[in-house]
XYZ file of C-alpha atoms in Angstrom:
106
model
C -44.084 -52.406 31.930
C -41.426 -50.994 28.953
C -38.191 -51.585 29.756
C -35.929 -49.415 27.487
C -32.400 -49.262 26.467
C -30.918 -46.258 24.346
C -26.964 -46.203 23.080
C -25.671 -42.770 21.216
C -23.156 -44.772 18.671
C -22.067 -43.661 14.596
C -24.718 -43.868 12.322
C -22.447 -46.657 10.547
C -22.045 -49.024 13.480
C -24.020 -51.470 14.223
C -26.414 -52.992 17.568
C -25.170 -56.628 17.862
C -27.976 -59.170 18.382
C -25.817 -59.954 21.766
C -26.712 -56.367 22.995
C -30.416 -56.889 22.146
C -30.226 -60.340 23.969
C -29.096 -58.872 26.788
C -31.823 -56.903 27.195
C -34.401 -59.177 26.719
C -32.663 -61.060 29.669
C -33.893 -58.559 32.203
C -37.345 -58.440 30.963
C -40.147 -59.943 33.093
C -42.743 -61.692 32.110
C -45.332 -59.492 30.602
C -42.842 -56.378 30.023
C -41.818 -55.338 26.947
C -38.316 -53.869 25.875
C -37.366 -50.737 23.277
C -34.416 -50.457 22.283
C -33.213 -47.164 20.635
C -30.176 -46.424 18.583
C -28.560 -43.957 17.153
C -26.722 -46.187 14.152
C -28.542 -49.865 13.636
C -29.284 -53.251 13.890
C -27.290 -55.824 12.565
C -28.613 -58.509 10.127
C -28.166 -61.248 12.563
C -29.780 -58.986 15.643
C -33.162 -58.205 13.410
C -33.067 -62.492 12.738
C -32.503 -63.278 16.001
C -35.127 -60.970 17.244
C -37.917 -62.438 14.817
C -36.896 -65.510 15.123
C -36.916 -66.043 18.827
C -40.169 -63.836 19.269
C -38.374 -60.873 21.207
C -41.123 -58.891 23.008
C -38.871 -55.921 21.939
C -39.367 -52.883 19.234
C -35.879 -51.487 17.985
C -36.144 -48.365 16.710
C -32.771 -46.989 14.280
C -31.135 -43.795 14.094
C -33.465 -43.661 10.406
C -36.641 -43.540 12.360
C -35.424 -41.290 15.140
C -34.270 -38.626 12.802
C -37.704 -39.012 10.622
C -39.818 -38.926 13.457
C -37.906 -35.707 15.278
C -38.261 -34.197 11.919
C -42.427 -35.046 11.638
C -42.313 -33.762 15.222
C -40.180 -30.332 14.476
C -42.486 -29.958 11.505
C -45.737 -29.922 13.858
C -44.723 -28.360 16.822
C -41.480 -25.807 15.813
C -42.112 -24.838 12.345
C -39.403 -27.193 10.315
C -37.086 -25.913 13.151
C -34.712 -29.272 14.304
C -32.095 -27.879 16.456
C -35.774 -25.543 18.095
C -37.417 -29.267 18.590
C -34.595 -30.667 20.237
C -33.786 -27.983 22.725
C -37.147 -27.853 23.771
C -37.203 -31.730 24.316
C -34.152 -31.595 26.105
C -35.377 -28.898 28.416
C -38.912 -29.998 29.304
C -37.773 -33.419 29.634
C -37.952 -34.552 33.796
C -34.850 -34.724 35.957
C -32.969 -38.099 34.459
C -33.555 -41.282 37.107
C -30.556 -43.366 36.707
C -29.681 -47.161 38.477
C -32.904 -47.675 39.541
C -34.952 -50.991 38.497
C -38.000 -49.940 36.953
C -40.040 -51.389 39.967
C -38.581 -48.415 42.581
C -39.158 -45.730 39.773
C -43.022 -46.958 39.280
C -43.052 -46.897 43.067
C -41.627 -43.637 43.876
């Protein structure tokens, strides 16, 4: 089971290793966590992570933008703002409060 966590902030600002910790908290044993961001992780949050063996992959505004680009490149000829309308609109009706046990149960 992934248990995932996404927050829109500035580029500049920074995930505190408190938010990442509070994810971890509602993993179960044998999920994983990703955590998405649009800015990054702070010094002490990539530390902390390492250091107490988060089962969690954290994945920067950097790598989102790089990887949407490799992906418009493919699939939408170089075309970003193409790619990203098309994710948006293919993407399934959102499921929202839910633990992830009633969404894998239907």
């Amino acid at each position: 089971m992934v248990l995932g966590q996404a927050k829109c902030i500035k580029p500049d600002s920074l995930v505190s290793a408190e938010q990442i910790a509070r994810v971890v908290a509602r993993l179960r044993r044998g999920w994983i966590g990703v955590y998405v961001t649009t800015g990054a992780y702070s010094e002490a949050a990539q530390l902390e992570m390492v250091e107490d063996q988060y089962p969690i992959v954290l994945i920067n505004g950097q790598d989102l933008v790089k990887e949407l680009r490799e992906i418009a490149g493919e699939d939408h000829g170089g075309d970003l703002s193409m790619c990203v309308e098309h994710l948006l609109s293919s993407r399934p009706v959102d499921v929202l409060y839910r633990r992830p046990e009633e969404i894998l149960l239907g």
